[in-house]
């Protein structure tokens, strides 16, 4: 398949953006500080054996695509044996592979193949909770006095739950065991929270890290890294459960962000330090960005995902605030920002930005912004195809958020629909066309297929590939320094590095914007950009990279 992916006309020889010697400071940086990490939702990426479920063999076969695209690493959503209650985030065995996806030797083969292609593999690790089918929880259910029971949060039988905590997926955070005890689950009842004050829990997770690091993985994305420890006395939260747009705040002070958790990250960092070139990236959903940044102090997680862009409206003040505040907060602790525009938990950006042609144009412009900013960039599988949020019929939905809210919340299935690889009836997801994908793929998704977009030089896929190619060679993009400014509906990020400057200018308004410039336009996110000797005319919902002379 790699042969088919070779792009006609892709340039050999010197490009305007490349110089013969890459900047020295860029070469000296650890890879993760400026990596483009492609998030593989394993279940939906590629099905190797024809059961309609994505798997490791399918992913392995598609690695040439990721190498062609030009990303540096892939992060794979949980591949562990799971109870299946929350898309793999309810883990039964942390040192194994779910038979649906393959086995441990498939991970090893994936890592080896990826390495040959210059790609690194990052796994997901889920330390806040296990599956209720985990042997520890099963032992705890069987015997309240077992050592395993001490690894969770149980409370004796009583009329009312022990406190007022709420599950993120809806309803109370406490459920009852068959013998009437209460147990804590901040997510689904099938995801009992671990008690991180029990030292066996910490020891076991360090074994898990080493198990996979010994198999050559380049690190971990750490699920719910702001969780783990809870208030020692499990006191009531002071406020109603009402997360703000950007995450949890003081109203849930007893549940999240306990100071003790930072010691876990220091220990994990020390483990990673034994393995060269590995990294930890945390999911830290806290409203206060300065608190988020603390998780990435020099001896803790290498980075923490920055979700502000993922949650910002298509307006210059929102984007400027998202970028400026992240640069400042992470800059204060010396960590790179890890920019995110999409993931398996949020509505696809094409739809979030308004859907249709407008949504797509904005998503293309946003991609150029993402890839210009200094730091690492996380690209969610399918965003490079401009996939919109899929309509998933209620009866096909799997997400516990949909079911636990009694259908009130749409749930996350619409951003987890399998990848369209070609324009046949099964969209090439499984080897046989007749295989039924685990979530239905909309018929009209054939037009987003990889095979079509590779043939169309104006496709969003080509935009990503070209942008990634320029970013890889240009010292001012993806590393270095940046400042953000706005003028009305025009957002400008000025990126400098290696003595060069590139401005990423985005027109977020409804009319054409005139940008003064004598520089050279390196890339445009869409059609209709006109360049004259002194200015660039930028249509609405369009971005350009301009190298300043
Ligand atoms: C994280 C994951 C999400 C999962 C939750 C519970 O937020 O990204 O998919 O449901 O943790 O593990
Ligand atoms: Ca399969």
Coordinates of C-alpha atoms in Angstrom, one line a residue, residues 95-450:
X95 CA 0.4 -6.7 31.5
X96 CA -1.5 -8.4 28.7
X97 CA -3.4 -7.7 25.5
X98 CA -7.1 -8.2 24.9
X99 CA -7.5 -11.2 22.6
X100 CA -9.7 -9.0 20.4
X101 CA -6.6 -6.9 19.6
X102 CA -3.9 -9.6 19.5
X103 CA -1.3 -10.6 22.1
X104 CA 1.9 -9.3 23.6
X105 CA 4.0 -10.5 20.7
X106 CA 1.8 -8.3 18.4
X107 CA 2.8 -5.2 20.5
X108 CA 6.4 -6.2 20.2
X109 CA 6.1 -6.7 16.5
X110 CA 4.3 -3.3 16.2
X111 CA 7.1 -1.6 18.1
X112 CA 9.7 -3.2 15.9
X113 CA 8.0 -2.3 12.7
X114 CA 7.3 1.2 13.9
X115 CA 10.9 1.7 14.8
X116 CA 12.0 0.6 11.4
X117 CA 9.8 3.4 9.9
X118 CA 11.0 5.9 12.4
X119 CA 7.9 5.9 14.5
X120 CA 7.6 5.5 18.3
X121 CA 4.8 3.8 20.1
X122 CA 3.2 5.2 23.2
X123 CA 0.7 3.2 25.2
X124 CA -2.2 4.3 27.4
X125 CA -2.1 3.4 31.1
X126 CA -5.1 3.7 33.3
X127 CA -4.1 4.0 37.0
X128 CA -7.1 5.7 38.6
X129 CA -9.4 2.6 38.4
X130 CA -9.5 -1.0 37.2
X131 CA -12.3 -3.0 35.8
X132 CA -14.7 -4.6 38.2
X133 CA -13.5 -7.8 36.6
X134 CA -9.9 -7.3 37.7
X135 CA -8.8 -10.1 39.9
X136 CA -8.2 -7.7 42.8
X137 CA -11.7 -6.4 42.7
X138 CA -13.1 -9.9 42.4
X139 CA -11.1 -11.0 45.5
X140 CA -12.3 -7.9 47.3
X141 CA -15.9 -8.7 46.5
X142 CA -15.5 -12.2 47.8
X143 CA -13.8 -11.2 51.0
X144 CA -14.1 -7.8 52.7
X145 CA -11.1 -8.5 54.8
X146 CA -8.8 -9.5 51.9
X147 CA -5.7 -7.5 51.2
X148 CA -7.2 -6.7 47.8
X149 CA -10.2 -5.0 49.4
X150 CA -7.8 -2.4 50.9
X151 CA -6.7 -1.5 47.3
X152 CA -10.1 0.0 46.6
X153 CA -12.5 2.3 48.5
X154 CA -15.1 0.3 50.3
X155 CA -17.5 1.5 53.0
X156 CA -19.7 -0.6 55.3
X157 CA -23.3 -1.1 54.5
X158 CA -25.5 2.0 55.3
X159 CA -28.6 3.7 54.0
X160 CA -26.8 6.5 52.3
X161 CA -23.5 6.5 50.3
X162 CA -20.5 7.7 52.3
X163 CA -20.3 11.1 50.7
X164 CA -21.8 13.4 48.0
X165 CA -19.4 12.6 45.2
X166 CA -20.8 12.2 41.7
X167 CA -19.7 10.0 38.8
X168 CA -18.4 11.8 35.8
X169 CA -20.6 9.6 33.7
X170 CA -23.7 10.5 35.7
X171 CA -25.3 9.4 38.9
X172 CA -23.6 8.9 42.3
X173 CA -20.0 7.9 42.5
X174 CA -20.9 5.0 44.9
X175 CA -22.5 1.7 44.1
X176 CA -23.3 -1.3 46.3
X177 CA -21.7 -4.7 46.3
X178 CA -24.0 -7.7 46.5
X179 CA -23.3 -7.9 50.3
X180 CA -24.4 -4.3 50.7
X181 CA -21.1 -2.5 51.0
X182 CA -20.5 0.7 49.1
X183 CA -17.6 1.1 46.7
X184 CA -16.3 4.2 44.9
X185 CA -16.2 4.7 41.1
X186 CA -15.7 8.2 39.8
X187 CA -16.5 6.8 36.3
X188 CA -18.8 3.9 35.5
X189 CA -19.7 1.3 38.3
X190 CA -17.6 -1.2 36.3
X191 CA -14.6 1.1 37.0
X192 CA -13.9 0.9 40.8
X193 CA -11.4 3.5 41.9
X194 CA -8.1 2.3 43.3
X195 CA -6.9 3.3 46.7
X196 CA -3.5 4.8 46.0
X197 CA -2.7 5.0 49.7
X198 CA -2.1 1.3 49.6
X199 CA 1.6 0.8 48.6
X200 CA 0.9 -2.4 46.7
X201 CA -1.1 -0.4 44.1
X202 CA 1.9 1.8 43.4
X203 CA 4.3 -1.1 43.2
X204 CA 2.1 -3.0 40.8
X205 CA 1.9 -0.1 38.4
X206 CA 5.6 0.3 38.4
X207 CA 5.8 -3.3 37.4
X208 CA 3.4 -2.6 34.6
X209 CA 5.4 0.4 33.3
X210 CA 8.6 -1.7 33.2
X211 CA 6.8 -4.6 31.6
X212 CA 6.0 -2.4 28.5
X213 CA 9.1 -0.3 28.6
X214 CA 11.1 -3.6 28.4
X215 CA 9.2 -4.3 25.2
X216 CA 10.4 -1.1 23.6
X217 CA 7.5 1.3 24.0
X218 CA 8.5 5.0 24.1
X219 CA 6.2 5.9 27.0
X220 CA 2.7 6.3 28.2
X221 CA -0.3 8.6 28.0
X222 CA -1.5 8.6 31.6
X223 CA -5.3 8.4 32.0
X224 CA -6.9 10.7 34.6
X225 CA -3.5 11.7 35.9
X226 CA -5.3 14.3 38.1
X227 CA -7.0 11.5 40.0
X228 CA -5.6 8.5 41.8
X229 CA -5.5 9.9 45.4
X230 CA -8.6 11.1 47.1
X231 CA -9.1 13.2 50.2
X232 CA -7.8 10.9 53.0
X233 CA -11.1 11.2 55.0
X234 CA -13.3 11.1 51.8
X235 CA -15.0 14.3 52.9
X236 CA -18.0 15.7 51.0
X237 CA -17.1 18.0 48.1
X238 CA -17.9 21.6 49.0
X239 CA -19.9 22.3 45.8
X240 CA -22.3 20.8 43.3
X241 CA -20.8 18.6 40.6
X242 CA -20.6 21.2 37.8
X243 CA -17.3 21.0 35.9
X244 CA -16.5 24.3 34.2
X245 CA -15.7 24.3 30.5
X246 CA -12.1 23.7 31.2
X247 CA -12.3 21.0 33.8
X248 CA -12.7 20.4 37.5
X249 CA -12.3 23.1 40.1
X250 CA -12.5 23.8 43.8
X251 CA -16.1 22.6 44.0
X252 CA -14.6 19.1 43.8
X253 CA -11.6 19.7 45.9
X254 CA -11.9 16.4 47.7
X255 CA -12.0 14.2 44.7
X256 CA -9.3 15.4 42.4
X257 CA -5.8 17.0 42.4
X258 CA -4.6 15.8 45.8
X259 CA -1.1 16.9 46.5
X260 CA 0.1 13.3 47.1
X261 CA -0.4 12.4 43.5
X262 CA 2.6 14.4 42.5
X263 CA 4.8 11.8 44.3
X264 CA 3.4 9.1 42.0
X265 CA 4.5 11.1 39.0
X266 CA 8.0 11.6 40.5
X267 CA 8.3 7.9 41.0
X268 CA 7.1 7.2 37.4
X269 CA 9.5 9.7 36.0
X270 CA 12.3 8.0 37.8
X271 CA 11.3 4.7 36.2
X272 CA 11.2 6.3 32.8
X273 CA 14.6 7.9 33.4
X274 CA 16.0 4.4 33.3
X275 CA 14.8 4.0 29.7
X276 CA 16.3 6.5 27.3
X277 CA 14.0 8.6 25.2
X278 CA 10.8 7.6 26.9
X279 CA 8.1 10.0 28.1
X280 CA 4.9 10.4 30.1
X281 CA 2.0 12.6 28.9
X282 CA -0.8 13.2 31.4
X283 CA -4.5 13.8 31.0
X284 CA -5.0 16.5 33.6
X285 CA -8.5 18.0 33.3
X286 CA -8.4 20.8 35.8
X287 CA -9.9 24.3 35.3
X288 CA -6.8 26.1 36.6
X289 CA -4.1 25.8 34.0
X290 CA -1.4 26.6 36.5
X291 CA -2.4 23.6 38.5
X292 CA -2.3 21.5 35.3
X293 CA 1.2 22.7 34.6
X294 CA 2.4 21.6 38.0
X295 CA 2.0 18.0 36.8
X296 CA 4.8 18.7 34.3
X297 CA 7.4 20.1 36.6
X298 CA 10.9 18.8 35.6
X299 CA 10.8 15.7 37.8
X300 CA 7.1 14.7 37.1
X301 CA 5.3 13.9 33.8
X302 CA 7.2 15.1 30.8
X303 CA 4.0 16.8 29.5
X304 CA 0.3 17.2 30.2
X305 CA -2.2 17.5 27.4
X306 CA -3.5 21.0 26.9
X307 CA -7.2 20.8 26.1
X308 CA -8.0 24.5 25.7
X309 CA -8.0 24.6 21.9
X310 CA -10.2 21.5 22.0
X311 CA -12.8 23.4 23.9
X312 CA -12.5 26.9 22.3
X313 CA -15.0 28.6 20.1
X314 CA -14.0 29.7 16.7
X315 CA -13.3 33.3 17.8
X316 CA -10.0 35.1 18.1
X317 CA -10.3 36.0 21.8
X318 CA -10.9 32.3 22.8
X319 CA -8.1 31.0 20.6
X320 CA -5.7 33.7 21.7
X321 CA -6.5 33.1 25.4
X322 CA -6.1 29.3 24.9
X323 CA -2.7 29.7 23.3
X324 CA -1.3 32.5 25.4
X325 CA -2.3 31.0 28.7
X326 CA -0.9 27.5 27.8
X327 CA 2.4 29.0 26.6
X328 CA 2.7 31.0 29.9
X329 CA 1.6 28.2 32.3
X330 CA 3.7 25.5 30.8
X331 CA 6.6 27.9 30.1
X332 CA 6.7 28.7 33.9
X333 CA 7.6 25.0 34.6
X334 CA 9.8 24.6 31.6
X335 CA 7.5 22.0 29.9
X336 CA 6.5 22.1 26.3
X337 CA 2.8 22.6 25.6
X338 CA 1.0 19.5 24.2
X339 CA -1.6 20.9 21.9
X340 CA -4.8 19.0 21.2
X341 CA -7.6 19.7 18.7
X342 CA -9.4 16.4 18.9
X343 CA -9.6 13.1 20.8
X344 CA -11.8 10.1 21.5
X345 CA -13.8 12.0 24.1
X346 CA -14.8 15.1 22.2
X347 CA -16.9 16.0 19.2
X348 CA -14.9 16.0 15.9
X349 CA -13.6 19.5 15.2
X350 CA -15.2 19.8 11.8
X351 CA -18.6 19.5 13.5
X352 CA -17.6 21.5 16.5
X353 CA -16.5 24.4 14.2
X354 CA -19.9 24.5 12.5
X355 CA -20.0 21.4 10.3
X356 CA -20.1 21.3 6.5
X357 CA -17.8 23.3 4.3
X358 CA -17.4 26.0 6.9
X359 CA -16.5 23.4 9.6
X360 CA -14.0 21.7 7.3
X361 CA -12.3 25.0 6.2
X362 CA -12.0 26.0 9.9
X363 CA -10.6 22.5 10.8
X364 CA -8.0 22.9 8.0
X365 CA -7.0 26.3 9.3
X366 CA -6.9 25.0 12.9
X367 CA -4.6 22.1 11.8
X368 CA -2.1 24.6 10.5
X369 CA -2.2 26.5 13.7
X370 CA -1.7 23.3 15.7
X371 CA 1.3 22.3 13.6
X372 CA 2.9 25.8 13.8
X373 CA 2.8 26.1 17.6
X374 CA 5.9 25.3 19.6
X375 CA 5.5 22.1 21.6
X376 CA 4.1 18.7 20.7
X377 CA 0.9 18.2 18.7
X378 CA -1.6 15.5 19.2
X379 CA -3.5 14.5 16.0
X380 CA -6.6 12.3 16.5
X381 CA -6.9 9.5 13.9
X382 CA -9.4 10.6 11.3
X383 CA -8.9 14.4 11.8
X384 CA -6.3 14.3 9.0
X385 CA -9.3 13.1 6.8
X386 CA -11.5 15.9 8.0
X387 CA -14.0 13.4 9.4
X388 CA -17.1 15.0 10.9
X389 CA -18.9 13.7 14.0
X390 CA -20.7 10.6 12.8
X391 CA -24.4 10.1 13.4
X392 CA -24.6 6.9 15.4
X393 CA -28.1 5.5 15.9
X394 CA -29.0 5.2 19.6
X395 CA -29.4 1.4 19.4
X396 CA -25.8 1.1 18.1
X397 CA -24.3 3.3 20.8
X398 CA -21.8 1.8 23.2
X399 CA -20.7 4.7 25.3
X400 CA -21.6 4.4 29.0
X401 CA -22.2 8.2 29.1
X402 CA -25.1 7.8 26.7
X403 CA -26.6 4.9 28.7
X404 CA -26.0 6.3 32.2
X405 CA -27.5 9.6 31.4
X406 CA -30.7 7.9 30.1
X407 CA -29.9 9.2 26.6
X408 CA -29.7 12.8 27.8
X409 CA -26.0 13.1 26.8
X410 CA -25.2 12.0 23.3
X411 CA -22.0 10.2 24.3
X412 CA -18.8 9.8 22.5
X413 CA -19.5 7.1 19.9
X414 CA -19.7 9.7 17.1
X415 CA -16.0 10.5 17.2
X416 CA -15.1 6.8 17.5
X417 CA -16.5 5.4 14.2
X418 CA -14.1 3.3 12.2
X419 CA -11.7 4.9 9.7
X420 CA -12.7 4.9 6.0
X421 CA -9.7 3.6 4.1
X422 CA -11.2 3.2 0.6
X423 CA -14.4 3.9 -1.2
X424 CA -15.8 0.4 -1.3
X425 CA -19.0 -0.6 0.6
X426 CA -17.0 -1.6 3.8
X427 CA -14.8 1.4 3.5
X428 CA -11.8 -0.9 3.6
X429 CA -11.9 -1.1 7.4
X430 CA -11.9 -4.9 7.5
X431 CA -10.3 -7.3 5.0
X432 CA -13.8 -8.6 3.9
X433 CA -16.4 -6.1 2.7
X434 CA -19.1 -8.1 4.4
X435 CA -17.6 -7.7 7.9
X436 CA -19.8 -5.5 10.2
X437 CA -17.7 -2.8 11.8
X438 CA -18.3 -2.5 15.6
X439 CA -19.9 0.9 15.1
X440 CA -21.8 1.6 11.9
X441 CA -19.9 3.8 9.4
X442 CA -22.1 6.4 7.6
X443 CA -22.5 5.5 3.9
X444 CA -21.4 9.0 2.8
X445 CA -18.0 8.5 4.5
X446 CA -16.6 6.9 1.3
X447 CA -15.9 10.4 0.1
X448 CA -13.5 10.9 3.1
X449 CA -11.6 7.7 2.3
X450 CA -7.8 7.7 2.5

